[in-house]
CSV table of C-alpha atoms and ligand atoms in Angstrom, one decimal:
chain,number,residue,atom,x,y,z
K,7,MET,CA,37.9,-11.7,-0.5
K,8,THR,CA,34.7,-10.3,-2.1
K,9,THR,CA,34.2,-13.2,-4.5
K,10,ASN,CA,35.1,-15.7,-1.8
K,11,ALA,CA,32.7,-14.3,0.7
K,12,LYS,CA,29.8,-14.3,-1.8
K,13,THR,CA,30.7,-17.8,-3.1
K,14,GLU,CA,30.9,-19.1,0.5
K,15,PHE,CA,27.5,-17.5,1.3
K,16,LEU,CA,26.0,-19.1,-1.9
K,17,THR,CA,27.5,-22.4,-1.0
K,18,VAL,CA,26.1,-22.6,2.5
K,19,THR,CA,22.7,-21.5,1.1
K,20,ARG,CA,22.8,-24.3,-1.4
K,21,GLN,CA,23.8,-26.8,1.2
K,22,ALA,CA,21.1,-25.6,3.6
K,23,PHE,CA,18.6,-26.2,0.8
K,24,GLU,CA,20.0,-29.6,-0.1
K,25,GLU,CA,20.1,-30.7,3.5
K,26,GLN,CA,16.6,-29.2,4.1
K,27,THR,CA,17.9,-27.1,7.0
K,28,PHE,CA,17.1,-23.8,5.3
K,29,ILE,CA,14.6,-21.7,7.3
K,30,GLN,CA,14.7,-18.3,5.6
K,31,LEU,CA,16.9,-16.1,3.6
K,32,THR,CA,16.5,-12.3,3.4
K,33,LEU,CA,18.2,-9.9,0.9
K,34,SER,CA,17.9,-6.3,1.9
K,35,LYS,CA,19.6,-2.8,1.8
K,36,PRO,CA,19.0,-1.6,-1.8
K,37,ALA,CA,22.2,-0.6,-3.6
K,38,ASN,CA,20.4,2.2,-5.2
K,39,SER,CA,17.8,4.4,-3.6
K,40,GLU,CA,15.7,4.4,-6.8
K,41,LEU,CA,15.1,0.6,-6.4
K,42,GLU,CA,11.3,0.2,-6.2
K,43,TYR,CA,11.3,-2.7,-3.7
K,44,LYS,CA,13.1,-2.7,-0.4
K,45,SER,CA,13.8,-6.3,0.3
K,46,ILE,CA,13.1,-9.9,-0.7
K,47,TYR,CA,12.8,-13.0,1.3
K,48,PHE,CA,12.8,-16.7,0.5
K,49,LYS,CA,11.2,-19.6,2.3
K,50,PRO,CA,11.1,-23.2,1.4
K,51,PHE,CA,8.0,-25.3,1.0
K,52,GLN,CA,7.1,-28.8,0.0
K,53,ALA,CA,5.0,-28.8,-3.1
K,54,LYS,CA,3.6,-31.9,-4.9
K,55,SER,CA,6.4,-31.4,-7.4
K,56,GLY,CA,9.1,-31.3,-4.7
K,57,TYR,CA,11.0,-28.9,-2.5
K,58,ARG,CA,10.5,-25.3,-3.8
K,59,MET,CA,11.1,-21.7,-2.7
K,60,GLN,CA,8.5,-19.1,-2.0
K,61,CYS,CA,10.0,-15.7,-2.8
K,62,VAL,CA,8.3,-12.5,-1.5
K,63,LYS,CA,9.4,-9.1,-2.9
K,64,ARG,CA,8.5,-6.3,-0.5
K,65,PHE,CA,7.5,-3.0,-2.1
K,66,PRO,CA,6.5,-0.1,0.1
K,67,THR,CA,2.8,-0.7,-0.4
K,68,LYS,CA,2.5,-4.3,-1.4
K,69,ASP,CA,4.1,-7.7,-1.5
K,70,ILE,CA,4.5,-9.7,-4.6
K,71,THR,CA,4.9,-13.5,-4.1
K,72,LYS,CA,6.3,-16.0,-6.6
K,73,ASN,CA,7.0,-19.7,-6.3
K,74,LEU,CA,10.3,-20.8,-7.8
K,75,SER,CA,12.2,-24.0,-8.2
K,76,THR,CA,15.2,-24.4,-6.0
K,77,SER,CA,17.6,-23.7,-8.9
K,78,GLU,CA,15.6,-20.6,-10.0
K,79,GLY,CA,15.6,-19.3,-6.4
K,80,LEU,CA,19.4,-19.9,-6.0
K,81,ALA,CA,20.1,-18.2,-9.3
K,82,LEU,CA,18.0,-15.2,-8.3
K,83,ILE,CA,19.8,-14.9,-5.0
K,84,GLU,CA,23.1,-15.0,-6.8
K,85,LYS,CA,22.0,-12.4,-9.3
K,86,LEU,CA,20.6,-9.9,-6.8
K,87,LEU,CA,23.2,-10.2,-4.0
K,88,GLY,CA,25.8,-7.5,-4.3
K,89,GLU,CA,24.1,-6.0,-7.3
K,90,GLU,CA,20.6,-4.7,-6.3
K,91,LEU,CA,20.7,-5.7,-2.6
K,92,LEU,CA,23.8,-5.4,-0.4
K,93,ASN,CA,22.9,-7.5,2.6
K,94,GLY,CA,22.1,-11.2,2.8
K,95,ASN,CA,20.9,-13.1,5.9
K,96,LEU,CA,20.5,-16.8,5.9
K,97,PHE,CA,18.8,-18.5,8.8
K,98,ALA,CA,19.3,-22.2,8.8
K,99,GLN,CA,19.1,-25.0,11.4
K,100,GLY,CA,22.6,-25.0,12.8
K,101,ASN,CA,23.9,-21.5,11.9
K,102,ASP,CA,22.9,-18.1,10.8
K,103,TRP,CA,25.1,-16.5,8.1
K,104,GLU,CA,25.3,-12.9,7.1
K,105,LEU,CA,26.9,-11.4,4.1
K,106,ARG,CA,27.4,-7.6,3.7
K,107,PHE,CA,28.6,-5.6,0.8
K,108,ASN,CA,29.9,-2.1,1.4
K,109,ARG,CA,29.5,0.8,-1.1
K,110,LYS,CA,32.7,-0.3,-2.8
K,111,ARG,CA,31.1,-3.7,-3.3
K,112,GLU,CA,33.6,-5.4,-0.9
K,113,ALA,CA,31.9,-8.3,0.9
K,114,LYS,CA,32.3,-9.7,4.4
K,115,ILE,CA,30.7,-12.8,5.8
K,116,TRP,CA,29.8,-13.8,9.3
K,117,LYS,CA,28.8,-17.1,10.8
K,118,ARG,CA,26.7,-17.0,14.0
K,119,LYS,CA,24.8,-19.3,16.3
K,120,ALA,CA,21.4,-20.1,14.9
K,121,SER,CA,18.8,-17.7,16.0
K,122,LYS,CA,15.8,-19.5,14.5
K,123,GLN,CA,15.5,-23.0,15.8
K,124,GLN,CA,12.2,-24.1,14.5
K,125,ALA,CA,11.9,-26.4,11.5
K,126,ALA,CA,11.3,-24.8,8.2
K,127,THR,CA,7.6,-24.6,7.3
K,128,LEU,CA,7.2,-27.1,4.6
K,129,VAL,CA,3.4,-26.9,4.3
K,130,HIS,CA,2.7,-24.4,1.7
K,131,ASN,CA,-0.5,-22.4,1.8
K,132,VAL,CA,-1.3,-21.6,-1.8
K,133,GLN,CA,-4.1,-19.2,-0.7
K,134,LYS,CA,-3.1,-15.5,-0.6
K,135,LYS,CA,-3.1,-14.0,2.9
K,136,GLN,CA,-6.6,-13.1,4.0
K,137,TRP,CA,-6.4,-9.8,5.8
K,138,ILE,CA,-10.1,-9.9,6.4
K,139,LYS,CA,-11.6,-13.3,7.4
K,140,PRO,CA,-15.0,-13.9,5.8
K,141,GLU,CA,-16.2,-16.5,8.3
K,142,GLY,CA,-18.5,-15.3,11.0
K,143,ASN,CA,-18.1,-11.7,9.8
K,144,ILE,CA,-21.4,-9.8,10.4
K,145,TYR,CA,-20.7,-6.7,8.2
K,146,LEU,CA,-19.6,-8.7,5.2
K,147,LYS,CA,-22.8,-10.7,5.4
K,148,ALA,CA,-24.9,-7.6,5.9
K,149,LEU,CA,-23.3,-5.9,3.0
K,150,GLY,CA,-23.9,-8.9,0.8
K,151,ILE,CA,-20.3,-10.0,0.3
K,152,THR,CA,-20.7,-13.4,2.0
K,153,SER,CA,-23.4,-16.0,2.3
K,154,ALA,CA,-25.2,-16.9,5.6
K,155,LYS,CA,-22.5,-19.5,6.1
K,156,GLY,CA,-19.7,-17.0,5.7
K,157,LYS,CA,-18.5,-17.9,2.2
K,158,VAL,CA,-17.6,-15.1,-0.2
K,159,LEU,CA,-20.2,-15.0,-2.9
K,160,ASP,CA,-18.8,-15.7,-6.4
K,161,LYS,CA,-20.2,-12.4,-7.8
K,162,LYS,CA,-18.7,-10.4,-4.9
K,163,TYR,CA,-15.2,-11.9,-5.1
K,164,ASP,CA,-13.8,-8.8,-6.8
K,165,LYS,CA,-15.1,-6.6,-4.0
K,166,TYR,CA,-13.7,-9.0,-1.4
K,167,ARG,CA,-10.3,-8.9,-3.1
K,168,GLN,CA,-10.4,-5.1,-3.2
K,169,ILE,CA,-11.2,-5.0,0.5
K,170,ASN,CA,-8.2,-7.3,1.2
K,171,LYS,CA,-5.9,-5.3,-1.0
K,172,TYR,CA,-7.0,-2.1,0.7
K,173,ILE,CA,-6.2,-3.4,4.1
K,174,GLU,CA,-2.8,-4.7,3.0
K,175,THR,CA,-2.0,-1.2,1.7
K,176,ILE,CA,-3.1,0.5,4.9
K,177,SER,CA,-1.2,-2.0,7.0
K,178,HIS,CA,2.1,-1.2,5.2
K,179,LEU,CA,1.3,2.5,5.5
K,180,LEU,CA,0.7,2.3,9.3
K,181,ASP,CA,4.1,0.5,9.6
K,182,LYS,CA,5.7,3.6,8.1
K,183,SER,CA,3.8,6.3,10.0
K,184,SER,CA,4.5,7.6,13.4
K,185,LEU,CA,0.9,6.8,14.3
K,186,ARG,CA,1.0,4.5,17.2
K,187,ASN,CA,-1.8,5.0,19.7
K,188,GLY,CA,-4.0,7.7,18.2
K,189,TYR,CA,-6.4,6.1,15.8
K,190,ARG,CA,-9.1,8.7,15.2
K,191,ILE,CA,-10.0,8.2,11.7
K,192,VAL,CA,-12.4,10.0,9.4
K,193,ASP,CA,-13.6,8.3,6.2
K,194,MET,CA,-15.1,10.9,3.9
K,195,GLY,CA,-17.6,9.8,1.3
K,196,SER,CA,-17.9,6.4,3.1
K,197,GLY,CA,-20.8,5.2,0.8
K,198,LYS,CA,-21.9,1.7,1.7
K,199,GLY,CA,-19.0,1.4,4.1
K,200,TYR,CA,-17.3,-1.7,2.8
K,201,LEU,CA,-13.8,-0.3,3.3
K,202,THR,CA,-14.7,1.6,6.5
K,203,PHE,CA,-15.9,-1.6,8.2
K,204,ALA,CA,-13.0,-3.6,7.0
K,205,LEU,CA,-10.5,-1.1,8.4
K,206,TYR,CA,-12.3,-1.0,11.8
K,207,ASP,CA,-12.3,-4.8,11.8
K,208,TYR,CA,-8.6,-5.1,11.0
K,209,LEU,CA,-7.5,-2.5,13.6
K,210,LEU,CA,-9.7,-4.0,16.3
K,211,ASN,CA,-9.4,-7.7,15.7
K,212,THR,CA,-5.9,-8.1,14.1
K,213,MET,CA,-4.0,-5.1,15.5
K,214,ASN,CA,-5.8,-5.2,18.8
K,215,ILE,CA,-6.3,-1.4,18.7
K,216,LYS,CA,-9.5,0.3,19.6
K,217,PRO,CA,-10.0,2.9,16.8
K,218,LYS,CA,-12.5,5.6,16.6
K,219,ILE,CA,-13.7,5.8,13.0
K,220,THR,CA,-16.3,8.2,11.7
K,221,GLY,CA,-17.8,7.7,8.2
K,222,VAL,CA,-19.1,10.9,6.6
K,223,GLU,CA,-21.6,10.4,3.8
K,224,LEU,CA,-24.1,12.6,2.0
K,225,ARG,CA,-26.8,10.0,1.6
K,226,GLY,CA,-28.8,9.5,4.8
K,227,GLU,CA,-30.1,6.1,3.8
K,228,LEU,CA,-26.6,4.7,3.5
K,229,VAL,CA,-25.6,6.3,6.8
K,230,ASP,CA,-28.6,4.7,8.6
K,231,HIS,CA,-27.9,1.3,7.0
K,232,CYS,CA,-24.2,1.4,8.1
K,233,ASN,CA,-25.0,2.5,11.6
K,234,ASN,CA,-27.4,-0.4,11.9
K,235,ILE,CA,-24.8,-2.9,10.8
K,236,SER,CA,-22.2,-1.3,13.1
K,237,ASN,CA,-24.6,-1.7,16.1
K,238,GLU,CA,-25.3,-5.3,15.1
K,239,ALA,CA,-21.5,-6.0,14.9
K,240,GLY,CA,-21.0,-4.4,18.3
K,241,TYR,CA,-18.5,-1.9,16.8
K,242,GLU,CA,-18.7,0.8,19.5
K,243,GLY,CA,-16.0,3.0,18.0
K,244,LEU,CA,-17.5,3.1,14.5
K,245,VAL,CA,-20.2,5.6,13.6
K,246,PHE,CA,-21.5,7.1,10.4
K,247,ARG,CA,-22.7,10.7,10.1
K,248,THR,CA,-24.9,12.3,7.4
K,249,GLY,CA,-23.3,15.4,6.0
K,250,ARG,CA,-21.3,17.0,3.3
K,251,ILE,CA,-17.5,16.7,3.4
K,252,GLU,CA,-17.0,20.4,2.7
K,253,GLU,CA,-19.1,21.2,5.8
K,254,TYR,CA,-17.5,18.7,8.1
K,255,PRO,CA,-15.8,20.5,10.9
K,256,VAL,CA,-12.0,20.3,11.1
K,257,THR,CA,-11.7,18.0,14.1
K,258,THR,CA,-8.6,16.4,15.5
K,259,MET,CA,-7.9,13.3,13.4
K,260,ASP,CA,-4.9,11.0,13.0
K,261,MET,CA,-5.9,9.6,9.6
K,262,LEU,CA,-8.1,10.9,6.8
K,263,ILE,CA,-9.5,8.6,4.2
K,264,ALA,CA,-11.4,9.6,1.0
K,265,LEU,CA,-12.0,6.8,-1.4
K,266,HIS,CA,-13.7,7.5,-4.7
K,267,ALA,CA,-15.3,10.7,-3.4
K,268,CYS,CA,-16.5,12.6,-6.5
K,269,ASP,CA,-14.3,15.2,-8.2
K,270,ILE,CA,-13.6,18.1,-5.9
K,271,ALA,CA,-15.0,16.3,-2.9
K,272,THR,CA,-11.6,14.6,-2.8
K,273,ASP,CA,-10.0,18.0,-2.6
K,274,HIS,CA,-12.2,19.1,0.3
K,275,ALA,CA,-11.4,15.9,2.1
K,276,ILE,CA,-7.6,16.3,1.6
K,277,ALA,CA,-7.8,19.9,2.8
K,278,LYS,CA,-9.6,18.8,6.0
K,279,GLY,CA,-6.9,16.2,6.6
K,280,ILE,CA,-4.1,18.7,6.1
K,281,GLN,CA,-5.8,21.3,8.3
K,282,ALA,CA,-6.4,18.8,11.0
K,283,GLY,CA,-2.8,17.8,10.9
K,284,ALA,CA,-3.6,14.1,10.1
K,285,SER,CA,-0.5,11.9,10.2
K,286,VAL,CA,-1.8,9.8,7.4
K,287,ILE,CA,-4.0,10.7,4.4
K,288,VAL,CA,-5.2,8.1,1.9
K,289,CYS,CA,-7.3,8.9,-1.1
K,290,ALA,CA,-8.4,7.2,-4.2
K,291,PRO,CA,-9.7,9.9,-6.6
K,292,CYS,CA,-12.8,9.4,-8.6
K,293,CYS,CA,-13.8,11.7,-11.5
K,294,HIS,CA,-11.6,14.7,-12.3
K,295,LYS,CA,-13.8,17.4,-13.8
K,296,GLN,CA,-12.3,20.6,-12.4
K,297,VAL,CA,-8.9,20.4,-14.0
K,298,ARG,CA,-10.2,19.0,-17.3
K,299,ILE,CA,-12.5,22.0,-17.7
K,300,ASP,CA,-9.9,24.6,-16.6
K,301,MET,CA,-6.8,23.1,-18.4
K,302,VAL,CA,-6.0,24.9,-21.6
K,303,GLY,CA,-2.7,23.3,-22.5
K,304,SER,CA,0.0,24.8,-24.7
K,305,PRO,CA,-0.4,24.5,-28.5
K,306,LEU,CA,2.4,21.9,-28.3
K,307,PHE,CA,0.0,19.5,-26.6
K,308,GLN,CA,-2.9,20.1,-28.9
K,309,PRO,CA,-2.3,17.1,-31.2
K,310,MET,CA,-2.5,14.9,-28.2
K,311,LEU,CA,-5.2,16.6,-26.2
K,312,LYS,CA,-7.6,16.9,-29.1
K,313,HIS,CA,-8.6,13.3,-28.4
K,314,GLY,CA,-11.2,13.3,-25.6
K,315,ILE,CA,-9.9,10.2,-23.9
K,316,LEU,CA,-6.3,11.5,-23.8
K,317,LEU,CA,-7.5,14.8,-22.5
K,318,GLU,CA,-9.3,13.0,-19.8
K,319,ARG,CA,-6.3,10.9,-18.8
K,320,GLN,CA,-4.0,13.9,-18.9
K,321,ALA,CA,-6.4,15.9,-16.7
K,322,GLU,CA,-6.5,12.9,-14.3
K,323,MET,CA,-2.7,12.8,-14.2
K,324,LEU,CA,-2.4,16.5,-13.7
K,325,THR,CA,-5.1,16.6,-11.0
K,326,ASP,CA,-3.5,13.8,-9.0
K,327,ALA,CA,0.1,14.9,-9.5
K,328,ILE,CA,-0.8,18.4,-8.1
K,329,ARG,CA,-2.7,16.8,-5.2
K,330,ALA,CA,0.3,14.7,-4.3
K,331,LEU,CA,2.6,17.8,-4.7
K,332,LEU,CA,0.4,19.9,-2.5
K,333,LEU,CA,0.5,17.3,0.2
K,334,GLU,CA,4.3,17.3,-0.1
K,335,ALA,CA,4.3,21.1,0.2
K,336,ASN,CA,2.4,20.7,3.4
K,337,GLY,CA,4.8,18.3,5.1
K,338,TYR,CA,3.9,14.9,3.8
K,339,LYS,CA,5.8,12.2,1.9
K,340,THR,CA,3.6,10.8,-0.8
K,341,LYS,CA,3.1,7.9,-3.1
K,342,VAL,CA,0.8,7.5,-6.1
K,343,PHE,CA,0.2,4.0,-7.3
K,344,GLU,CA,-2.3,1.5,-8.7
K,345,PHE,CA,-3.8,-0.1,-5.6
K,346,ILE,CA,-5.8,-2.8,-7.4
K,347,SER,CA,-5.6,-4.2,-10.9
K,348,SER,CA,-7.4,-2.3,-13.5
K,349,ASP,CA,-9.2,-5.6,-14.3
K,350,HIS,CA,-11.4,-4.9,-11.3
K,351,THR,CA,-12.0,-1.2,-11.5
K,352,GLY,CA,-10.7,1.7,-13.5
K,353,LYS,CA,-10.7,3.9,-10.4
K,354,ASN,CA,-7.6,2.3,-9.0
K,355,VAL,CA,-5.1,5.1,-8.4
K,356,MET,CA,-4.3,5.7,-4.8
K,357,ILE,CA,-2.5,8.7,-3.2
K,358,THR,CA,-1.0,8.1,0.2
K,359,ALA,CA,0.6,10.7,2.3
K,360,VAL,CA,2.5,10.3,5.6
K,361,ARG,CA,3.4,13.3,7.6
K,362,SER,CA,7.2,13.4,7.9
K,363,PRO,CA,10.0,15.6,9.0
K,364,LYS,CA,11.8,14.4,5.8
K,365,ALA,CA,9.2,15.9,3.5
K,366,ARG,CA,10.6,17.9,0.6
K,367,SER,CA,11.2,21.7,0.9
K,368,ARG,CA,7.9,23.6,0.5
K,369,GLU,CA,9.6,26.1,-1.8
K,370,THR,CA,10.9,23.5,-4.2
K,371,VAL,CA,7.5,21.8,-4.4
K,372,LEU,CA,5.6,25.0,-4.9
K,373,TYR,CA,7.9,25.8,-7.8
K,374,GLU,CA,7.3,22.5,-9.4
K,375,ILE,CA,3.5,23.0,-9.1
K,376,ALA,CA,3.8,26.4,-10.7
K,377,GLN,CA,5.8,25.0,-13.6
K,378,LEU,CA,3.3,22.2,-14.2
K,379,LYS,CA,0.3,24.6,-14.1
K,380,GLN,CA,2.1,26.9,-16.5
K,381,GLN,CA,2.8,24.1,-19.0
K,382,PHE,CA,-0.9,23.0,-19.0
K,383,GLY,CA,-2.4,26.5,-18.9
K,384,LEU,CA,-4.1,25.7,-15.6
K,385,LYS,CA,-4.8,28.8,-13.5
K,386,THR,CA,-5.8,27.1,-10.3
K,387,HIS,CA,-6.1,23.6,-8.9
K,388,PHE,CA,-9.2,23.5,-6.6
K,389,LEU,CA,-7.2,22.1,-3.7
K,390,GLU,CA,-4.9,25.2,-3.7
K,391,THR,CA,-7.9,27.4,-3.0
K,392,LEU,CA,-8.7,25.4,0.1
K,393,ILE,CA,-5.4,25.3,1.9
Q,415,SAM,C1,-18.2,6.0,-5.2
Q,415,SAM,S1,-18.8,6.1,-3.6
Q,415,SAM,C2,-17.4,5.5,-2.7
Q,415,SAM,C3,-17.7,4.8,-1.4
Q,415,SAM,C4,-16.6,4.3,-0.6
Q,415,SAM,N1,-15.7,5.3,-0.1
Q,415,SAM,C5,-15.8,3.2,-1.4
Q,415,SAM,O1,-14.8,3.5,-1.9
Q,415,SAM,O2,-16.3,2.1,-1.4
Q,415,SAM,C6,-18.6,7.8,-3.2
Q,415,SAM,C7,-19.5,8.3,-2.0
Q,415,SAM,O3,-19.2,9.6,-1.7
Q,415,SAM,C8,-20.4,10.3,-1.4
Q,415,SAM,N2,-20.1,11.7,-1.6
Q,415,SAM,C9,-19.8,12.3,-2.8
Q,415,SAM,N3,-19.7,13.6,-2.6
Q,415,SAM,C10,-19.8,13.9,-1.3
Q,415,SAM,C11,-19.7,15.0,-0.4
Q,415,SAM,N4,-19.5,16.2,-0.9
Q,415,SAM,N5,-19.9,14.9,0.9
Q,415,SAM,C12,-20.2,13.7,1.4
Q,415,SAM,N6,-20.3,12.5,0.7
Q,415,SAM,C13,-20.1,12.6,-0.6
Q,415,SAM,C14,-21.4,9.7,-2.4
Q,415,SAM,O4,-22.7,9.9,-1.9
Q,415,SAM,C15,-21.0,8.2,-2.4
Q,415,SAM,O5,-21.6,7.4,-1.5
């Protein structure tokens, strides 16, 4: 039954491809909760070299797209289905097909009336999705990312890519949070505002939400510059304030952002987010002086930590690991990941936290923090002193 059901599903998939009636195929439901990606979908497209499959692997914070030949695509579907992913849904012109494996790996197949009637998209857009459109974009031009004609300048392409990646990450995060209507956002250490503007633009113009975003920045000249651009762009809900993060009052906020705020400024920002009960906290740490100076490390680690660069990396890991754990101890589910390739910037670690009733037990997390601190001879992590 199991083999037959899977074989039948693969046969109808192959036929749909050969007859060019294939619209989309989705594999979902990870067999193992440790699997890093959640689902994968396949769409056909007509390339110069012939009919091919676009395969998009969906991770919690990003999508990875690959183009495969038909045979590579079919082989991948055969390999994953029933092994890594337990559900398969084929949408074809004519019929939908569903294959489901249960935990004992027994499969059942269903044939249904087609739910997607449109022809498969055969025109393939080789360009990656642009989350932020450069054309006619006032702030990108004012910030020197695009030319007067709205083209991304060659030397600013990395920055533009970073902006897009950031918006992609936030978009996935918002899908997962319970944040629906409240979009009061504070961006601490907003600097020149590239990412602050992009987020406002995305929420307003793509999501059709009217957010209220406040950028907080130490340097008055940057604040004035950003406010001028915001006025020029007509972004009524986006303002920048001069001030220190640590002195910013704990106001009601739904989302706290702190990207590359220096050293303990990141801790001050996280603490404000937690104290304000923000549903979502996003930070990309910058330098990590406090833990590096305070960490003693057991003699066991000395052969490793006697090298300055390794000490620095270890301090970074410890700093950010404890930040993520402290967020967990305060009711958040967290992720720590590289949000843009290290080819573009070394400061590419991002910590995201979404408030969740399913957050881990505070006691367990505090115990883990205590253990880590003990191993590395760290008396205090600065964030602990704030919350
Ligand atoms: C490296 S920039 C990052 C700018 C922006 N968030 C980004 O990622 O593109 C860090 C900014 O944080 C500001 N900053 C650092 N410490 C701060 C503090 N304690 N209060 C307010 N702003 C601070 C700096 O002036 C600088 O503009």
